[in-house]
């Protein structure tokens, strides 16, 4: 017997729609906001915590291009590593590029969440060490210590490479691990390397930590001329694989995490694209 249209509607499968706050709760359980640096601004930056989420889009930065790609994918929640808003906005207008982005997100009904230095501490540090297959890793720079338990967390990792190699070979290994065409190297290409420090993103401020850890090389990004040559003068080689080059691994790891924890979601990510060209 064929059911009437009214009865067919009655027997439709009930589908639960995930709320934005539920996804945020899981992310903040995995990557606690208390790990974030005092100057940072992770968290929900645009949108309604009660919004129903079906599609999530991942990227490193909320650029104009990323936002348009997310809109094309009918995204309900955009998650990036770097926050789009770091300090308070006095106005949200089309006259400022950040204001235009906020307006575009609101107009499309999109929520926007950033997960930055708390992710660096809770996941990125160990994840990057795994990419290089470092052994017996330790925290490069402790940034959080829980007094009662003595639990420590922090930025970067330092550990031993699987085998001794030259600085040139180490640079090749970094390029393979992070899918890069080129890296910038400070130091003698023939220098023997065994102990490596890795700090995704911008590592200039933690060169001293790498020196204290007895690392032979530091792998990071955003190293300027003086920081590079001064590190070498103190016995530390530098492989600058770029800010994007060392942090794009966020997108793939987060995709896997969300698909595992929320199989009912559609999770998409921005394609790998270094944001500059060597000409």
mmCIF file of C-alpha atoms in Angstrom:
data_model
loop_
_atom_site.group_PDB
_atom_site.id
_atom_site.type_symbol
_atom_site.label_atom_id
_atom_site.label_comp_id
_atom_site.label_asym_id
_atom_site.label_seq_id
_atom_site.Cartn_x
_atom_site.Cartn_y
_atom_site.Cartn_z
ATOM 1 C CA UNK A 1 0.000 0.000 0.000
ATOM 2 C CA UNK A 2 1.385 3.349 -1.001
ATOM 3 C CA UNK A 3 1.515 5.983 1.731
ATOM 4 C CA UNK A 4 0.032 9.380 1.087
ATOM 5 C CA UNK A 5 2.361 12.373 0.877
ATOM 6 C CA UNK A 6 1.318 13.394 4.383
ATOM 7 C CA UNK A 7 2.212 9.957 5.792
ATOM 8 C CA UNK A 8 5.514 9.847 3.908
ATOM 9 C CA UNK A 9 6.515 13.115 5.539
ATOM 10 C CA UNK A 10 5.592 11.641 8.927
ATOM 11 C CA UNK A 11 7.976 8.734 8.439
ATOM 12 C CA UNK A 12 10.964 10.769 7.230
ATOM 13 C CA UNK A 13 14.141 10.013 9.133
ATOM 14 C CA UNK A 14 14.835 12.544 11.850
ATOM 15 C CA UNK A 15 18.204 14.228 11.318
ATOM 16 C CA UNK A 16 20.139 15.901 14.138
ATOM 17 C CA UNK A 17 21.885 19.125 13.192
ATOM 18 C CA UNK A 18 25.073 19.942 15.083
ATOM 19 C CA UNK A 19 25.161 23.291 16.880
ATOM 20 C CA UNK A 20 28.167 25.560 16.537
ATOM 21 C CA UNK A 21 28.634 25.574 20.331
ATOM 22 C CA UNK A 22 28.973 21.777 20.361
ATOM 23 C CA UNK A 23 31.860 21.880 17.908
ATOM 24 C CA UNK A 24 33.488 24.705 19.851
ATOM 25 C CA UNK A 25 33.145 22.761 23.114
ATOM 26 C CA UNK A 26 34.989 19.801 21.598
ATOM 27 C CA UNK A 27 37.736 21.964 20.131
ATOM 28 C CA UNK A 28 38.258 23.755 23.424
ATOM 29 C CA UNK A 29 38.401 20.445 25.237
ATOM 30 C CA UNK A 30 41.165 19.261 22.900
ATOM 31 C CA UNK A 31 42.955 22.618 22.638
ATOM 32 C CA UNK A 32 42.211 24.544 25.868
ATOM 33 C CA UNK A 33 42.052 28.345 25.522
ATOM 34 C CA UNK A 34 44.107 28.612 28.751
ATOM 35 C CA UNK A 35 47.138 27.513 26.685
ATOM 36 C CA UNK A 36 46.859 30.591 24.443
ATOM 37 C CA UNK A 37 49.314 33.479 24.714
ATOM 38 C CA UNK A 38 48.073 36.603 26.489
ATOM 39 C CA UNK A 39 48.295 38.656 23.268
ATOM 40 C CA UNK A 40 46.339 36.115 21.232
ATOM 41 C CA UNK A 41 42.633 36.155 20.363
ATOM 42 C CA UNK A 42 41.372 32.627 19.623
ATOM 43 C CA UNK A 43 37.698 31.701 19.781
ATOM 44 C CA UNK A 44 34.432 32.522 18.031
ATOM 45 C CA UNK A 45 34.947 35.809 16.195
ATOM 46 C CA UNK A 46 31.854 36.001 13.996
ATOM 47 C CA UNK A 47 28.441 34.376 14.245
ATOM 48 C CA UNK A 48 25.925 32.664 16.522
ATOM 49 C CA UNK A 49 26.869 29.779 18.813
ATOM 50 C CA UNK A 50 23.372 28.350 18.312
ATOM 51 C CA UNK A 51 23.676 28.150 14.523
ATOM 52 C CA UNK A 52 23.163 24.685 13.027
ATOM 53 C CA UNK A 53 26.324 23.470 11.315
ATOM 54 C CA UNK A 54 26.446 21.020 8.438
ATOM 55 C CA UNK A 55 29.558 22.125 6.531
ATOM 56 C CA UNK A 56 32.899 23.206 7.997
ATOM 57 C CA UNK A 57 35.699 24.809 5.981
ATOM 58 C CA UNK A 58 39.342 24.878 7.143
ATOM 59 C CA UNK A 59 42.131 27.290 6.247
ATOM 60 C CA UNK A 60 45.238 28.851 7.729
ATOM 61 C CA UNK A 61 44.008 32.447 7.310
ATOM 62 C CA UNK A 62 40.637 34.072 6.704
ATOM 63 C CA UNK A 63 41.662 35.922 3.550
ATOM 64 C CA UNK A 64 39.191 37.334 1.030
ATOM 65 C CA UNK A 65 39.872 34.363 -1.247
ATOM 66 C CA UNK A 66 39.326 31.839 1.555
ATOM 67 C CA UNK A 67 36.051 33.449 2.571
ATOM 68 C CA UNK A 68 34.789 33.343 -1.022
ATOM 69 C CA UNK A 69 35.835 29.696 -1.356
ATOM 70 C CA UNK A 70 34.009 28.927 1.895
ATOM 71 C CA UNK A 71 30.867 30.661 0.645
ATOM 72 C CA UNK A 72 31.018 28.696 -2.611
ATOM 73 C CA UNK A 73 31.106 25.499 -0.547
ATOM 74 C CA UNK A 74 27.996 26.651 1.376
ATOM 75 C CA UNK A 75 30.003 26.733 4.597
ATOM 76 C CA UNK A 76 28.287 27.172 7.939
ATOM 77 C CA UNK A 77 31.482 27.376 9.998
ATOM 78 C CA UNK A 78 34.903 28.592 8.883
ATOM 79 C CA UNK A 79 37.803 27.556 11.139
ATOM 80 C CA UNK A 80 41.264 29.051 10.690
ATOM 81 C CA UNK A 81 44.526 28.801 12.573
ATOM 82 C CA UNK A 82 45.379 32.506 12.552
ATOM 83 C CA UNK A 83 42.718 34.835 13.997
ATOM 84 C CA UNK A 84 41.353 37.428 11.608
ATOM 85 C CA UNK A 85 40.709 39.820 14.506
ATOM 86 C CA UNK A 86 43.532 40.322 17.010
ATOM 87 C CA UNK A 87 42.416 43.521 18.735
ATOM 88 C CA UNK A 88 39.134 45.327 19.268
ATOM 89 C CA UNK A 89 37.408 46.802 16.231
ATOM 90 C CA UNK A 90 35.980 50.299 16.717
ATOM 91 C CA UNK A 91 33.738 49.895 13.694
ATOM 92 C CA UNK A 92 32.712 47.300 11.112
ATOM 93 C CA UNK A 93 32.382 49.013 7.754
ATOM 94 C CA UNK A 94 33.166 48.380 4.106
ATOM 95 C CA UNK A 95 35.911 51.014 4.332
ATOM 96 C CA UNK A 96 38.302 48.599 6.087
ATOM 97 C CA UNK A 97 39.404 45.203 4.767
ATOM 98 C CA UNK A 98 38.670 43.413 8.066
ATOM 99 C CA UNK A 99 35.264 45.091 8.275
ATOM 100 C CA UNK A 100 34.468 43.925 4.745
ATOM 101 C CA UNK A 101 35.378 40.360 5.668
ATOM 102 C CA UNK A 102 33.207 40.420 8.786
ATOM 103 C CA UNK A 103 30.306 41.819 6.769
ATOM 104 C CA UNK A 104 30.755 39.172 4.064
ATOM 105 C CA UNK A 105 30.645 36.399 6.653
ATOM 106 C CA UNK A 106 27.533 37.800 8.318
ATOM 107 C CA UNK A 107 25.794 38.310 4.982
ATOM 108 C CA UNK A 108 26.437 34.677 4.070
ATOM 109 C CA UNK A 109 25.269 33.418 7.490
ATOM 110 C CA UNK A 110 28.700 31.979 8.268
ATOM 111 C CA UNK A 111 30.214 31.506 11.726
ATOM 112 C CA UNK A 112 33.948 32.027 12.111
ATOM 113 C CA UNK A 113 36.241 30.467 14.727
ATOM 114 C CA UNK A 114 40.025 30.764 15.161
ATOM 115 C CA UNK A 115 42.260 28.383 17.085
ATOM 116 C CA UNK A 116 45.791 29.712 17.358
ATOM 117 C CA UNK A 117 48.472 29.547 20.066
ATOM 118 C CA UNK A 118 46.380 27.155 22.164
ATOM 119 C CA UNK A 119 46.563 24.780 19.177
ATOM 120 C CA UNK A 120 50.288 25.483 18.775
ATOM 121 C CA UNK A 121 50.852 24.316 22.340
ATOM 122 C CA UNK A 122 48.354 21.459 22.534
ATOM 123 C CA UNK A 123 48.920 19.938 19.082
ATOM 124 C CA UNK A 124 51.089 21.736 16.516
ATOM 125 C CA UNK A 125 54.338 21.272 18.427
ATOM 126 C CA UNK A 126 54.141 17.479 18.653
ATOM 127 C CA UNK A 127 52.523 17.185 15.213
ATOM 128 C CA UNK A 128 55.426 18.968 13.527
ATOM 129 C CA UNK A 129 57.938 16.770 15.388
ATOM 130 C CA UNK A 130 56.059 13.723 14.093
ATOM 131 C CA UNK A 131 56.364 15.026 10.527
ATOM 132 C CA UNK A 132 60.143 15.039 10.979
ATOM 133 C CA UNK A 133 60.092 11.731 12.892
ATOM 134 C CA UNK A 134 62.024 13.224 15.809
ATOM 135 C CA UNK A 135 62.814 10.862 18.677
ATOM 136 C CA UNK A 136 62.786 11.451 22.449
ATOM 137 C CA UNK A 137 61.192 14.864 22.073
ATOM 138 C CA UNK A 138 60.985 17.527 24.751
ATOM 139 C CA UNK A 139 59.184 20.867 24.924
ATOM 140 C CA UNK A 140 61.327 23.581 23.354
ATOM 141 C CA UNK A 141 59.851 26.515 25.301
ATOM 142 C CA UNK A 142 57.564 25.949 28.299
ATOM 143 C CA UNK A 143 54.663 28.422 28.303
ATOM 144 C CA UNK A 144 52.201 26.782 30.689
ATOM 145 C CA UNK A 145 52.746 25.060 34.020
ATOM 146 C CA UNK A 146 49.984 23.763 36.283
ATOM 147 C CA UNK A 147 51.130 24.294 39.842
ATOM 148 C CA UNK A 148 49.178 21.517 41.549
ATOM 149 C CA UNK A 149 50.000 18.751 39.061
ATOM 150 C CA UNK A 150 53.254 20.048 37.667
ATOM 151 C CA UNK A 151 51.957 19.478 34.125
ATOM 152 C CA UNK A 152 53.884 21.539 31.587
ATOM 153 C CA UNK A 153 52.982 22.532 28.045
ATOM 154 C CA UNK A 154 54.711 24.770 25.558
ATOM 155 C CA UNK A 155 55.839 25.741 22.092
ATOM 156 C CA UNK A 156 57.919 23.629 19.743
ATOM 157 C CA UNK A 157 59.791 20.394 20.275
ATOM 158 C CA UNK A 158 63.430 19.347 20.316
ATOM 159 C CA UNK A 159 64.603 15.807 19.668
ATOM 160 C CA UNK A 160 66.922 13.554 17.722
ATOM 161 C CA UNK A 161 66.689 12.817 14.024
ATOM 162 C CA UNK A 162 66.466 9.163 13.038
ATOM 163 C CA UNK A 163 70.080 9.355 11.912
ATOM 164 C CA UNK A 164 72.897 11.844 11.618
ATOM 165 C CA UNK A 165 72.895 13.811 8.375
ATOM 166 C CA UNK A 166 74.342 16.960 6.855
ATOM 167 C CA UNK A 167 72.525 20.276 7.047
ATOM 168 C CA UNK A 168 71.840 20.000 3.301
ATOM 169 C CA UNK A 169 70.287 16.553 3.765
ATOM 170 C CA UNK A 170 68.253 17.853 6.688
ATOM 171 C CA UNK A 171 66.932 20.694 4.513
ATOM 172 C CA UNK A 172 65.896 18.128 1.883
ATOM 173 C CA UNK A 173 64.148 16.092 4.588
ATOM 174 C CA UNK A 174 62.228 19.191 5.718
ATOM 175 C CA UNK A 175 61.129 19.913 2.150
ATOM 176 C CA UNK A 176 59.850 16.365 1.746
ATOM 177 C CA UNK A 177 58.098 16.321 5.114
ATOM 178 C CA UNK A 178 56.257 19.615 4.579
ATOM 179 C CA UNK A 179 55.768 19.341 0.784
ATOM 180 C CA UNK A 180 57.911 22.402 0.020
ATOM 181 C CA UNK A 181 59.913 23.295 -3.071
ATOM 182 C CA UNK A 182 62.504 25.359 -1.246
ATOM 183 C CA UNK A 183 63.698 26.465 2.173
ATOM 184 C CA UNK A 184 66.144 29.141 3.345
ATOM 185 C CA UNK A 185 69.233 27.789 5.119
ATOM 186 C CA UNK A 186 71.669 29.578 7.421
ATOM 187 C CA UNK A 187 74.823 27.551 8.102
ATOM 188 C CA UNK A 188 77.353 25.245 6.483
ATOM 189 C CA UNK A 189 75.564 22.724 4.200
ATOM 190 C CA UNK A 190 78.161 20.081 5.180
ATOM 191 C CA UNK A 191 77.640 20.529 8.929
ATOM 192 C CA UNK A 192 76.638 17.303 10.694
ATOM 193 C CA UNK A 193 73.144 17.432 12.201
ATOM 194 C CA UNK A 194 71.635 15.064 14.757
ATOM 195 C CA UNK A 195 69.584 17.088 17.239
ATOM 196 C CA UNK A 196 66.838 19.303 15.831
ATOM 197 C CA UNK A 197 64.440 21.880 17.235
ATOM 198 C CA UNK A 198 61.179 22.550 15.397
ATOM 199 C CA UNK A 199 58.889 25.517 15.968
ATOM 200 C CA UNK A 200 56.162 26.002 13.338
ATOM 201 C CA UNK A 201 55.325 29.604 12.501
ATOM 202 C CA UNK A 202 57.597 32.400 13.628
ATOM 203 C CA UNK A 203 60.570 31.164 15.669
ATOM 204 C CA UNK A 204 62.906 34.141 15.957
ATOM 205 C CA UNK A 205 61.991 34.777 19.596
ATOM 206 C CA UNK A 206 62.885 31.210 20.604
ATOM 207 C CA UNK A 207 66.348 30.883 19.091
ATOM 208 C CA UNK A 208 67.780 31.170 22.617
ATOM 209 C CA UNK A 209 65.616 28.202 23.691
ATOM 210 C CA UNK A 210 66.987 26.169 20.790
ATOM 211 C CA UNK A 211 70.551 27.062 21.800
ATOM 212 C CA UNK A 212 69.868 26.047 25.409
ATOM 213 C CA UNK A 213 68.443 22.725 24.199
ATOM 214 C CA UNK A 214 71.775 21.913 22.481
ATOM 215 C CA UNK A 215 70.060 21.621 19.091
ATOM 216 C CA UNK A 216 72.267 21.520 16.009
ATOM 217 C CA UNK A 217 69.564 23.068 13.833
ATOM 218 C CA UNK A 218 66.311 24.972 14.329
ATOM 219 C CA UNK A 219 63.503 24.490 11.810
ATOM 220 C CA UNK A 220 61.000 27.333 11.823
ATOM 221 C CA UNK A 221 59.809 30.343 9.796
ATOM 222 C CA UNK A 222 60.144 34.134 9.556
ATOM 223 C CA UNK A 223 63.875 34.284 10.288
ATOM 224 C CA UNK A 224 65.452 37.572 9.227
ATOM 225 C CA UNK A 225 69.015 38.208 8.121
ATOM 226 C CA UNK A 226 70.463 39.212 11.491
ATOM 227 C CA UNK A 227 68.673 36.510 13.484
ATOM 228 C CA UNK A 228 69.946 33.893 11.026
ATOM 229 C CA UNK A 229 73.588 34.886 10.951
ATOM 230 C CA UNK A 230 73.680 35.495 14.716
ATOM 231 C CA UNK A 231 72.272 32.008 15.357
ATOM 232 C CA UNK A 232 74.980 30.467 13.177
ATOM 233 C CA UNK A 233 77.653 32.455 15.011
ATOM 234 C CA UNK A 234 76.467 30.794 18.237
ATOM 235 C CA UNK A 235 76.550 27.290 16.775
ATOM 236 C CA UNK A 236 72.930 26.884 15.647
ATOM 237 C CA UNK A 237 72.062 26.277 12.005
ATOM 238 C CA UNK A 238 68.684 27.518 10.795
ATOM 239 C CA UNK A 239 66.289 26.052 8.252
ATOM 240 C CA UNK A 240 63.609 28.635 7.491
ATOM 241 C CA UNK A 241 60.769 26.689 5.904
ATOM 242 C CA UNK A 242 58.370 29.623 6.085
ATOM 243 C CA UNK A 243 55.451 30.518 8.302
ATOM 244 C CA UNK A 244 52.905 28.959 5.970
ATOM 245 C CA UNK A 245 55.303 26.162 5.084
ATOM 246 C CA UNK A 246 55.503 24.903 8.655
ATOM 247 C CA UNK A 247 51.903 25.543 9.691
ATOM 248 C CA UNK A 248 49.771 24.370 6.758
ATOM 249 C CA UNK A 249 49.736 20.938 8.465
ATOM 250 C CA UNK A 250 46.980 22.403 10.689
ATOM 251 C CA UNK A 251 44.401 21.997 7.926
ATOM 252 C CA UNK A 252 44.840 18.290 7.312
ATOM 253 C CA UNK A 253 45.127 17.370 10.984
ATOM 254 C CA UNK A 254 42.002 19.375 11.844
ATOM 255 C CA UNK A 255 40.093 17.789 8.959
ATOM 256 C CA UNK A 256 40.868 14.324 10.292
ATOM 257 C CA UNK A 257 39.989 15.362 13.849
ATOM 258 C CA UNK A 258 36.602 16.798 12.911
ATOM 259 C CA UNK A 259 35.682 13.888 10.656
ATOM 260 C CA UNK A 260 36.491 11.481 13.463
ATOM 261 C CA UNK A 261 34.633 13.380 16.194
ATOM 262 C CA UNK A 262 31.708 14.585 14.050
ATOM 263 C CA UNK A 263 31.129 12.071 11.213
ATOM 264 C CA UNK A 264 27.815 13.738 10.396
ATOM 265 C CA UNK A 265 29.613 16.938 9.311
ATOM 266 C CA UNK A 266 30.903 17.717 5.830
ATOM 267 C CA UNK A 267 34.478 18.951 6.295
ATOM 268 C CA UNK A 268 36.379 20.696 3.510
ATOM 269 C CA UNK A 269 39.700 22.518 3.451
ATOM 270 C CA UNK A 270 41.548 25.151 1.488
ATOM 271 C CA UNK A 271 44.025 23.778 -1.038
ATOM 272 C CA UNK A 272 47.742 24.002 -0.274
ATOM 273 C CA UNK A 273 49.013 27.325 -1.645
ATOM 274 C CA UNK A 274 52.066 29.222 -0.395
ATOM 275 C CA UNK A 275 50.896 32.873 -0.217
ATOM 276 C CA UNK A 276 53.892 34.360 -2.071
ATOM 277 C CA UNK A 277 55.953 33.743 -5.191
ATOM 278 C CA UNK A 278 59.698 33.780 -5.723
ATOM 279 C CA UNK A 279 60.288 35.884 -8.872
#
